[in-house]
Amino acid sequence: MSESDEHGPASDRPSALEVFLAWPLAAASHIAQTNIRLFETFLPPANPRPSRQLIFPWASPNTISLELGTMSLRNFSTRNDGRATLICAPYALHGATIADFATGHSVVEKLGQCGLSRLFLTEWRSATADMRYFTIDNYLADLNVAVDELVPPVDLIGLCQGGWLALVYAARFPNKVRRLVLVGAPVDIAAAKSSLSNFAADVPLGSFHELVRLGKGIVHGQQMLGLWGISHGPNEADATLQAGEAIEPPEREALVERFRQWHAETVDLPGSFFLQVVEWLFKDNRIAEGRFVALGQTVDLSKLTAPIYLLAGSDDEVVAVDQLFAAARLVGTRGEHVVKMIETCGHLSLFLGTEVLGRAWPDVAGFLLRDFNEPQAIAERKDAPAVGGRSIRKSIG
């Protein structure tokens, strides 16, 4: 029995926030069920002004090491020596601050506390009109420039939609990635069902093209929020952030308000990139089937032999556990160098939840820091006990 079977299949009833953070497919599904011409009338108009720079504040001190066409390379390092760890952030509805949301709710902060001193993050740019024809290759090419800037091989961490991009990059340039961590990332869409993959399967491809046409080549984040009409109560924020009852009311209110501000700040996506992701990843399942072409070459996951860590949420409605864990059988990594961890949480809590950050992420840091030549590196328990009333399952191989 797989880990996901043991904890039950991904729910068919996602929270609106989790679906929307991952990708604006829900809006496209709604379009597919309604006369598309009516949406031309009722959709809020696209903002004609150039996309402004995102203003949601970072929780951790950082500088910009490199400016590229698709991204700013954020530097959170506390030292200038040592191996670089690069976090590949999602490029979806919200910005890269998902990796550094707030004190106590930050992947960047936790990794730094655990001894990773050279930390970098891809901050993908909100798409402007001149970026509307950017494709997946544009993002892979700039990711490659960033890795070269950091001096490969690097340790690469891919979050959510940044996870499949990190995996494709690592398989395309296997000598440039020493270790790979994928968190809540879709890899094999056929391995299990999720809300996100169901949306993509059910909506005709033509509807996605129409969505891009309506945005004049851009998928507008603010339009998606306005169309879906999501409301967010404090309970949803509490569950996601796992703040607990010990937090004082004023601090809790400030945290919930920060969560609302973060959610309200969206990024726009290039239409060409968006359509490729929908078709290549979610409809054709090209990564898992060995048909994904990256920078002129078909990606062969079996050539990727780096140690790999897979972190999933048992209650993740956006990415099913088996959609991520399928990576273990697709890559060429030795079984004893593959770590699979399940946390009992939803999608966003994998990156923002206090409990997950306190348990799983120190283990991720240990995976990146340990010497795999030492016997204890692979002498892990197959099952970890429940912690704080929440079950965890970790396996090697």
Short mmCIF file of C-alpha atoms in Angstrom, two decimals:
data_model
loop_
_atom_site.label_atom_id
_atom_site.label_comp_id
_atom_site.label_asym_id
_atom_site.label_seq_id
_atom_site.Cartn_x
_atom_site.Cartn_y
_atom_site.Cartn_z
CA MET A 1 0.00 0.00 0.00
CA SER A 2 1.37 3.41 -0.91
CA GLU A 3 1.72 6.20 1.64
CA SER A 4 -1.11 8.10 0.00
CA ASP A 5 -3.43 5.08 0.12
CA GLU A 6 -2.77 4.76 3.83
CA HIS A 7 -3.80 8.33 4.47
CA GLY A 8 -6.67 8.31 1.97
CA PRO A 9 -6.99 9.85 -1.49
CA ALA A 10 -6.79 13.57 -2.11
CA SER A 11 -10.09 15.26 -1.32
CA ASP A 12 -12.49 16.09 -4.11
CA ARG A 13 -13.52 19.24 -2.27
CA PRO A 14 -10.56 21.63 -2.09
CA SER A 15 -10.54 24.95 -0.35
CA ALA A 16 -10.83 27.69 -2.93
CA LEU A 17 -7.56 29.22 -1.75
CA GLU A 18 -5.50 26.07 -2.25
CA VAL A 19 -6.81 25.52 -5.75
CA PHE A 20 -6.22 29.11 -6.64
CA LEU A 21 -2.74 29.37 -5.21
CA ALA A 22 -1.60 26.49 -7.37
CA TRP A 23 -3.04 27.68 -10.65
CA PRO A 24 -5.98 29.68 -12.06
CA LEU A 25 -7.56 26.62 -13.59
CA ALA A 26 -10.73 26.96 -11.56
CA ALA A 27 -11.61 30.10 -13.44
CA ALA A 28 -11.05 28.36 -16.75
CA SER A 29 -13.33 25.55 -15.63
CA HIS A 30 -16.04 28.09 -14.91
CA ILE A 31 -15.53 29.59 -18.37
CA ALA A 32 -15.89 26.17 -19.96
CA GLN A 33 -19.32 25.76 -18.37
CA THR A 34 -20.63 29.14 -19.46
CA ASN A 35 -21.02 30.85 -22.79
CA ILE A 36 -17.58 32.27 -23.43
CA ARG A 37 -19.00 35.39 -25.06
CA LEU A 38 -20.83 36.28 -21.86
CA PHE A 39 -17.51 36.32 -20.07
CA GLU A 40 -16.18 38.83 -22.57
CA THR A 41 -18.94 41.10 -21.27
CA PHE A 42 -18.79 40.35 -17.56
CA LEU A 43 -15.10 39.73 -16.93
CA PRO A 44 -13.50 42.68 -15.21
CA PRO A 45 -11.26 44.50 -17.70
CA ALA A 46 -7.57 43.70 -17.68
CA ASN A 47 -5.49 46.35 -15.95
CA PRO A 48 -4.02 48.38 -18.82
CA ARG A 49 -1.19 49.70 -16.69
CA PRO A 50 2.16 47.88 -16.61
CA SER A 51 2.34 45.30 -13.83
CA ARG A 52 3.64 47.02 -10.74
CA GLN A 53 6.43 45.63 -8.66
CA LEU A 54 5.16 43.34 -5.92
CA ILE A 55 5.18 45.11 -2.58
CA PHE A 56 4.36 42.40 -0.04
CA PRO A 57 7.29 42.63 2.41
CA TRP A 58 9.82 39.87 2.84
CA ALA A 59 10.16 38.42 6.34
CA SER A 60 13.92 37.81 6.09
CA PRO A 61 16.72 40.22 5.11
CA ASN A 62 17.87 39.75 1.54
CA THR A 63 19.47 41.40 -1.45
CA ILE A 64 19.14 40.93 -5.20
CA SER A 65 22.13 39.10 -6.68
CA LEU A 66 20.99 39.01 -10.29
CA GLU A 67 18.30 40.56 -12.49
CA LEU A 68 17.10 38.47 -15.44
CA GLY A 69 14.21 38.72 -17.87
CA THR A 70 12.03 36.26 -15.97
CA MET A 71 13.25 36.71 -12.39
CA SER A 72 15.17 38.47 -9.69
CA LEU A 73 17.57 36.16 -7.88
CA ARG A 74 17.09 36.87 -4.16
CA ASN A 75 20.03 36.29 -1.83
CA PHE A 76 19.23 35.35 1.78
CA SER A 77 22.75 34.16 2.60
CA THR A 78 24.44 34.75 5.95
CA ARG A 79 27.84 33.64 4.62
CA ASN A 80 29.58 33.89 1.28
CA ASP A 81 31.24 30.49 1.32
CA GLY A 82 29.83 26.99 1.14
CA ARG A 83 27.50 25.24 -1.28
CA ALA A 84 24.53 27.21 -2.57
CA THR A 85 20.94 26.14 -1.99
CA LEU A 86 18.50 27.54 -4.56
CA ILE A 87 14.76 27.57 -3.89
CA CYS A 88 12.72 27.46 -7.09
CA ALA A 89 9.52 29.28 -6.11
CA PRO A 90 6.14 28.59 -7.71
CA TYR A 91 5.15 30.67 -10.70
CA ALA A 92 1.42 30.67 -10.25
CA LEU A 93 -1.14 33.10 -8.89
CA HIS A 94 0.94 34.44 -6.00
CA GLY A 95 4.52 35.60 -5.60
CA ALA A 96 7.69 34.02 -4.26
CA THR A 97 6.99 35.33 -0.75
CA ILE A 98 5.25 32.01 -0.17
CA ALA A 99 8.77 30.85 0.78
CA ASP A 100 9.29 33.72 3.25
CA PHE A 101 5.82 34.69 4.40
CA ALA A 102 6.38 35.75 8.02
CA THR A 103 8.56 35.07 11.03
CA GLY A 104 7.80 31.53 12.15
CA HIS A 105 6.13 30.84 8.80
CA SER A 106 9.11 30.92 6.47
CA VAL A 107 10.92 28.15 4.63
CA VAL A 108 13.87 30.50 4.14
CA GLU A 109 14.05 31.31 7.85
CA LYS A 110 13.84 27.66 8.92
CA LEU A 111 16.52 26.48 6.51
CA GLY A 112 18.82 29.23 7.71
CA GLN A 113 18.23 28.27 11.32
CA CYS A 114 19.12 24.69 10.44
CA GLY A 115 22.55 25.58 9.11
CA LEU A 116 22.11 26.39 5.42
CA SER A 117 24.06 29.63 5.13
CA ARG A 118 24.03 30.24 1.36
CA LEU A 119 20.36 30.54 0.43
CA PHE A 120 18.90 31.92 -2.78
CA LEU A 121 15.37 32.17 -4.20
CA THR A 122 13.89 32.69 -7.66
CA GLU A 123 11.44 35.59 -7.61
CA TRP A 124 9.57 35.20 -10.89
CA ARG A 125 8.40 38.45 -12.44
CA SER A 126 4.74 39.26 -12.95
CA ALA A 127 4.20 39.10 -16.70
CA THR A 128 3.98 42.29 -18.74
CA ALA A 129 2.75 42.63 -22.31
CA ASP A 130 6.26 42.17 -23.69
CA MET A 131 6.50 38.84 -21.86
CA ARG A 132 3.29 37.34 -23.26
CA TYR A 133 5.17 34.99 -25.60
CA PHE A 134 7.57 33.71 -22.94
CA THR A 135 7.58 29.92 -22.81
CA ILE A 136 8.81 27.31 -20.35
CA ASP A 137 12.20 27.45 -22.07
CA ASN A 138 12.58 31.12 -21.12
CA TYR A 139 12.24 30.18 -17.46
CA LEU A 140 14.53 27.16 -17.72
CA ALA A 141 17.18 29.24 -19.49
CA ASP A 142 17.17 31.91 -16.79
CA LEU A 143 17.17 29.25 -14.08
CA ASN A 144 20.29 27.86 -15.75
CA VAL A 145 21.93 31.29 -15.70
CA ALA A 146 21.12 31.62 -12.00
CA VAL A 147 22.63 28.20 -11.23
CA ASP A 148 25.77 29.11 -13.15
CA GLU A 149 26.00 32.35 -11.18
CA LEU A 150 25.95 30.35 -7.93
CA VAL A 151 28.62 27.91 -9.20
CA PRO A 152 27.19 24.41 -9.72
CA PRO A 153 26.47 21.87 -8.54
CA VAL A 154 23.81 23.43 -6.31
CA ASP A 155 21.16 21.97 -4.04
CA LEU A 156 17.80 22.70 -5.65
CA ILE A 157 14.46 22.94 -3.80
CA GLY A 158 11.27 23.15 -5.89
CA LEU A 159 8.03 24.32 -4.29
CA CYS A 160 4.65 23.43 -5.82
CA GLN A 161 4.68 24.54 -9.48
CA GLY A 162 8.34 25.39 -9.04
CA GLY A 163 8.86 21.70 -8.24
CA TRP A 164 8.17 20.29 -11.68
CA LEU A 165 10.31 23.08 -13.16
CA ALA A 166 13.17 22.15 -10.80
CA LEU A 167 12.80 18.47 -11.69
CA VAL A 168 12.90 19.17 -15.43
CA TYR A 169 15.92 21.41 -14.96
CA ALA A 170 17.76 18.81 -12.87
CA ALA A 171 17.10 16.14 -15.50
CA ARG A 172 18.17 18.49 -18.31
CA PHE A 173 21.38 19.46 -16.49
CA PRO A 174 22.06 16.56 -14.08
CA ASN A 175 25.65 17.61 -13.42
CA LYS A 176 24.53 20.99 -12.10
CA VAL A 177 22.29 19.69 -9.30
CA ARG A 178 23.84 17.89 -6.33
CA ARG A 179 20.61 17.17 -4.42
CA LEU A 180 16.98 17.80 -5.24
CA VAL A 181 14.00 18.50 -2.96
CA LEU A 182 10.44 18.58 -4.32
CA VAL A 183 7.58 19.79 -2.12
CA GLY A 184 3.92 19.51 -3.11
CA ALA A 185 4.88 19.31 -6.79
CA PRO A 186 2.93 17.59 -9.59
CA VAL A 187 5.10 15.13 -11.52
CA ASP A 188 2.92 12.26 -12.80
CA ILE A 189 -0.62 13.52 -13.32
CA ALA A 190 -1.90 10.03 -14.14
CA ALA A 191 -0.65 8.55 -10.86
CA ALA A 192 -3.63 9.87 -8.85
CA LYS A 193 -6.43 12.39 -9.03
CA SER A 194 -6.38 15.88 -7.58
CA SER A 195 -8.58 18.93 -7.91
CA LEU A 196 -6.00 20.66 -10.06
CA SER A 197 -5.51 17.77 -12.47
CA ASN A 198 -9.27 17.18 -12.63
CA PHE A 199 -9.86 20.78 -13.67
CA ALA A 200 -7.24 20.54 -16.39
CA ALA A 201 -8.65 17.26 -17.69
CA ASP A 202 -12.27 18.42 -17.72
CA VAL A 203 -11.80 21.79 -19.43
CA PRO A 204 -11.25 21.75 -23.21
CA LEU A 205 -7.92 23.17 -24.31
CA GLY A 206 -9.76 25.72 -26.43
CA SER A 207 -11.22 27.27 -23.30
CA PHE A 208 -7.73 27.91 -21.95
CA HIS A 209 -6.77 29.53 -25.24
CA GLU A 210 -9.86 31.72 -25.00
CA LEU A 211 -8.90 32.71 -21.47
CA VAL A 212 -5.51 33.85 -22.75
CA ARG A 213 -7.10 35.67 -25.68
CA LEU A 214 -9.39 37.58 -23.35
CA GLY A 215 -6.32 38.73 -21.45
CA LYS A 216 -4.54 39.80 -24.66
CA GLY A 217 -1.84 37.21 -24.18
CA ILE A 218 -1.65 37.46 -20.39
CA VAL A 219 -3.38 35.47 -17.63
CA HIS A 220 -4.25 38.25 -15.19
CA GLY A 221 -4.09 37.34 -11.52
CA GLN A 222 -6.46 40.08 -10.39
CA GLN A 223 -9.02 39.05 -12.99
CA MET A 224 -8.90 35.52 -11.66
CA LEU A 225 -9.50 36.66 -8.11
CA GLY A 226 -12.37 38.87 -9.21
CA LEU A 227 -13.97 36.15 -11.32
CA TRP A 228 -13.78 33.48 -8.63
CA GLY A 229 -14.91 35.78 -5.82
CA ILE A 230 -13.04 34.02 -3.02
CA SER A 231 -13.59 35.14 0.54
CA HIS A 232 -11.20 34.25 3.35
CA GLY A 233 -12.16 33.92 6.96
CA PRO A 234 -9.72 33.77 9.84
CA ASN A 235 -10.32 30.06 10.35
CA GLU A 236 -8.89 29.21 6.94
CA ALA A 237 -5.81 31.29 7.66
CA ASP A 238 -5.45 29.67 11.09
CA ALA A 239 -5.63 26.17 9.64
CA THR A 240 -3.11 26.97 6.93
CA LEU A 241 -0.62 28.75 9.15
CA GLN A 242 -1.01 26.26 12.05
CA ALA A 243 -0.52 29.12 14.50
CA GLY A 244 -2.26 27.27 17.33
CA GLU A 245 -4.19 28.53 20.31
CA ALA A 246 -1.10 29.69 22.20
CA ILE A 247 -0.69 32.76 20.01
CA GLU A 248 -2.00 35.99 21.55
CA PRO A 249 -5.11 37.55 19.91
CA PRO A 250 -3.35 40.73 18.67
CA GLU A 251 -0.57 38.67 17.10
CA ARG A 252 -3.09 36.30 15.58
CA GLU A 253 -5.10 39.17 14.09
CA ALA A 254 -1.95 40.70 12.61
CA LEU A 255 -0.96 37.34 11.12
CA VAL A 256 -4.41 36.80 9.57
CA GLU A 257 -4.34 40.31 8.12
CA ARG A 258 -0.90 39.65 6.65
CA PHE A 259 -2.25 36.45 5.13
CA ARG A 260 -5.09 38.39 3.51
CA GLN A 261 -2.67 40.96 2.13
CA TRP A 262 -0.46 38.24 0.75
CA HIS A 263 -3.39 36.54 -0.94
CA ALA A 264 -4.59 39.79 -2.50
CA GLU A 265 -1.26 40.43 -4.22
CA THR A 266 -1.17 38.40 -7.42
CA VAL A 267 1.16 37.88 -10.36
CA ASP A 268 0.25 37.74 -14.04
CA LEU A 269 1.37 34.84 -16.23
CA PRO A 270 2.52 34.85 -19.86
CA GLY A 271 -0.16 33.25 -21.99
CA SER A 272 2.28 31.06 -23.93
CA PHE A 273 3.85 29.73 -20.73
CA PHE A 274 0.43 29.11 -19.18
CA LEU A 275 -0.84 27.18 -22.21
CA GLN A 276 2.29 25.04 -22.37
CA VAL A 277 1.93 24.09 -18.70
CA VAL A 278 -1.74 23.20 -19.14
CA GLU A 279 -1.14 21.10 -22.23
CA TRP A 280 2.30 19.58 -21.62
CA LEU A 281 2.04 18.91 -17.91
CA PHE A 282 -1.63 18.52 -17.03
CA LYS A 283 -3.20 17.23 -20.24
CA ASP A 284 -0.37 15.29 -21.92
CA ASN A 285 1.57 14.27 -18.78
CA ARG A 286 4.77 14.67 -20.77
CA ILE A 287 7.18 14.71 -17.82
CA ALA A 288 6.15 11.27 -16.59
CA GLU A 289 5.82 9.85 -20.09
CA GLY A 290 9.28 10.96 -21.17
CA ARG A 291 8.06 13.37 -23.86
CA PHE A 292 8.90 16.73 -22.26
CA VAL A 293 11.30 18.78 -24.40
CA ALA A 294 13.40 21.27 -22.44
CA LEU A 295 15.81 23.62 -24.19
CA GLY A 296 15.99 21.47 -27.29
CA GLN A 297 16.32 18.06 -25.66
CA THR A 298 13.78 15.47 -24.55
CA VAL A 299 14.13 15.11 -20.80
CA ASP A 300 15.03 11.65 -19.54
CA LEU A 301 14.36 11.45 -15.79
CA SER A 302 16.27 8.18 -15.53
CA LYS A 303 19.51 10.12 -16.12
CA LEU A 304 18.93 12.04 -12.91
CA THR A 305 20.79 10.16 -10.17
CA ALA A 306 21.10 12.84 -7.49
CA PRO A 307 19.69 12.12 -4.02
CA ILE A 308 16.08 13.31 -3.91
CA TYR A 309 13.70 14.26 -1.09
CA LEU A 310 9.93 14.27 -1.69
CA LEU A 311 7.66 16.07 0.80
CA ALA A 312 3.90 15.71 0.42
CA GLY A 313 0.77 16.62 2.36
CA SER A 314 -1.71 13.82 3.01
CA ASP A 315 -4.59 16.32 2.80
CA ASP A 316 -3.22 18.22 -0.18
CA GLU A 317 -6.14 18.74 -2.55
CA VAL A 318 -4.01 20.49 -5.16
CA VAL A 319 -1.31 17.84 -5.66
CA ALA A 320 -2.04 14.24 -4.71
CA VAL A 321 0.67 12.40 -2.80
CA ASP A 322 1.21 9.84 -5.57
CA GLN A 323 1.49 12.55 -8.22
CA LEU A 324 4.64 13.65 -6.39
CA PHE A 325 5.92 10.30 -5.15
CA ALA A 326 5.88 8.94 -8.71
CA ALA A 327 9.15 10.83 -9.15
CA ALA A 328 10.85 8.13 -7.07
CA ARG A 329 10.26 5.47 -9.74
CA LEU A 330 10.94 7.78 -12.67
CA VAL A 331 14.38 9.06 -11.69
CA GLY A 332 17.59 7.04 -11.78
CA THR A 333 18.47 7.75 -8.14
CA ARG A 334 19.44 4.75 -6.00
CA GLY A 335 16.62 3.68 -3.71
CA GLU A 336 18.52 4.36 -0.50
CA HIS A 337 19.03 7.95 -1.63
CA VAL A 338 15.32 8.65 -2.13
CA VAL A 339 13.44 10.04 0.88
CA LYS A 340 9.64 10.28 0.94
CA MET A 341 7.92 12.21 3.71
CA ILE A 342 4.21 12.76 4.30
CA GLU A 343 2.89 15.43 6.64
CA THR A 344 -0.75 15.48 7.70
CA CYS A 345 -1.59 18.87 6.24
CA GLY A 346 -3.01 20.69 3.25
CA HIS A 347 -1.13 22.24 0.37
CA LEU A 348 -0.29 25.68 1.72
CA SER A 349 0.74 24.37 5.11
CA LEU A 350 3.68 22.60 3.46
CA PHE A 351 5.24 26.05 3.03
CA LEU A 352 3.50 28.23 5.64
CA GLY A 353 2.50 25.93 8.51
CA THR A 354 4.35 26.32 11.79
CA GLU A 355 4.11 22.62 12.63
CA VAL A 356 5.34 21.45 9.22
CA LEU A 357 8.17 23.98 9.28
CA GLY A 358 9.16 22.75 12.72
CA ARG A 359 9.20 19.06 11.78
CA ALA A 360 9.67 18.36 8.10
CA TRP A 361 11.90 21.25 7.08
CA PRO A 362 14.68 20.55 9.60
CA ASP A 363 14.68 17.04 8.14
CA VAL A 364 15.01 18.56 4.66
CA ALA A 365 17.96 20.63 5.88
CA GLY A 366 19.54 17.51 7.38
CA PHE A 367 19.13 15.72 4.06
CA LEU A 368 21.02 18.52 2.31
CA LEU A 369 23.76 18.69 4.94
CA ARG A 370 24.43 15.02 5.61
CA ASP A 371 27.21 12.94 4.14
CA PHE A 372 25.61 10.12 2.18
CA ASN A 373 28.80 8.09 2.43
CA GLU A 374 28.20 7.64 6.15
CA PRO A 375 26.19 4.51 7.09
CA GLN A 376 23.80 6.43 9.36
CA ALA A 377 22.73 8.55 6.40
CA ILE A 378 20.59 5.70 5.10
CA ALA A 379 19.76 3.94 8.37
CA GLU A 380 16.44 5.79 8.75
CA ARG A 381 13.30 4.44 10.34
CA LYS A 382 10.62 3.49 7.89
CA ASP A 383 7.95 5.03 10.10
CA ALA A 384 8.16 8.05 12.34
CA PRO A 385 5.81 8.27 15.34
CA ALA A 386 3.02 10.78 15.68
CA VAL A 387 4.24 14.20 16.76
CA GLY A 388 1.97 16.65 18.52
CA GLY A 389 -1.03 14.53 17.67
CA ARG A 390 -0.32 14.70 13.91
CA SER A 391 0.88 11.58 12.12
CA ILE A 392 3.97 11.59 9.93
CA ARG A 393 5.29 8.92 7.63
CA LYS A 394 8.81 8.86 6.31
CA SER A 395 10.36 6.21 4.13
CA ILE A 396 13.65 5.62 2.36
CA GLY A 397 13.64 4.15 -1.12
#
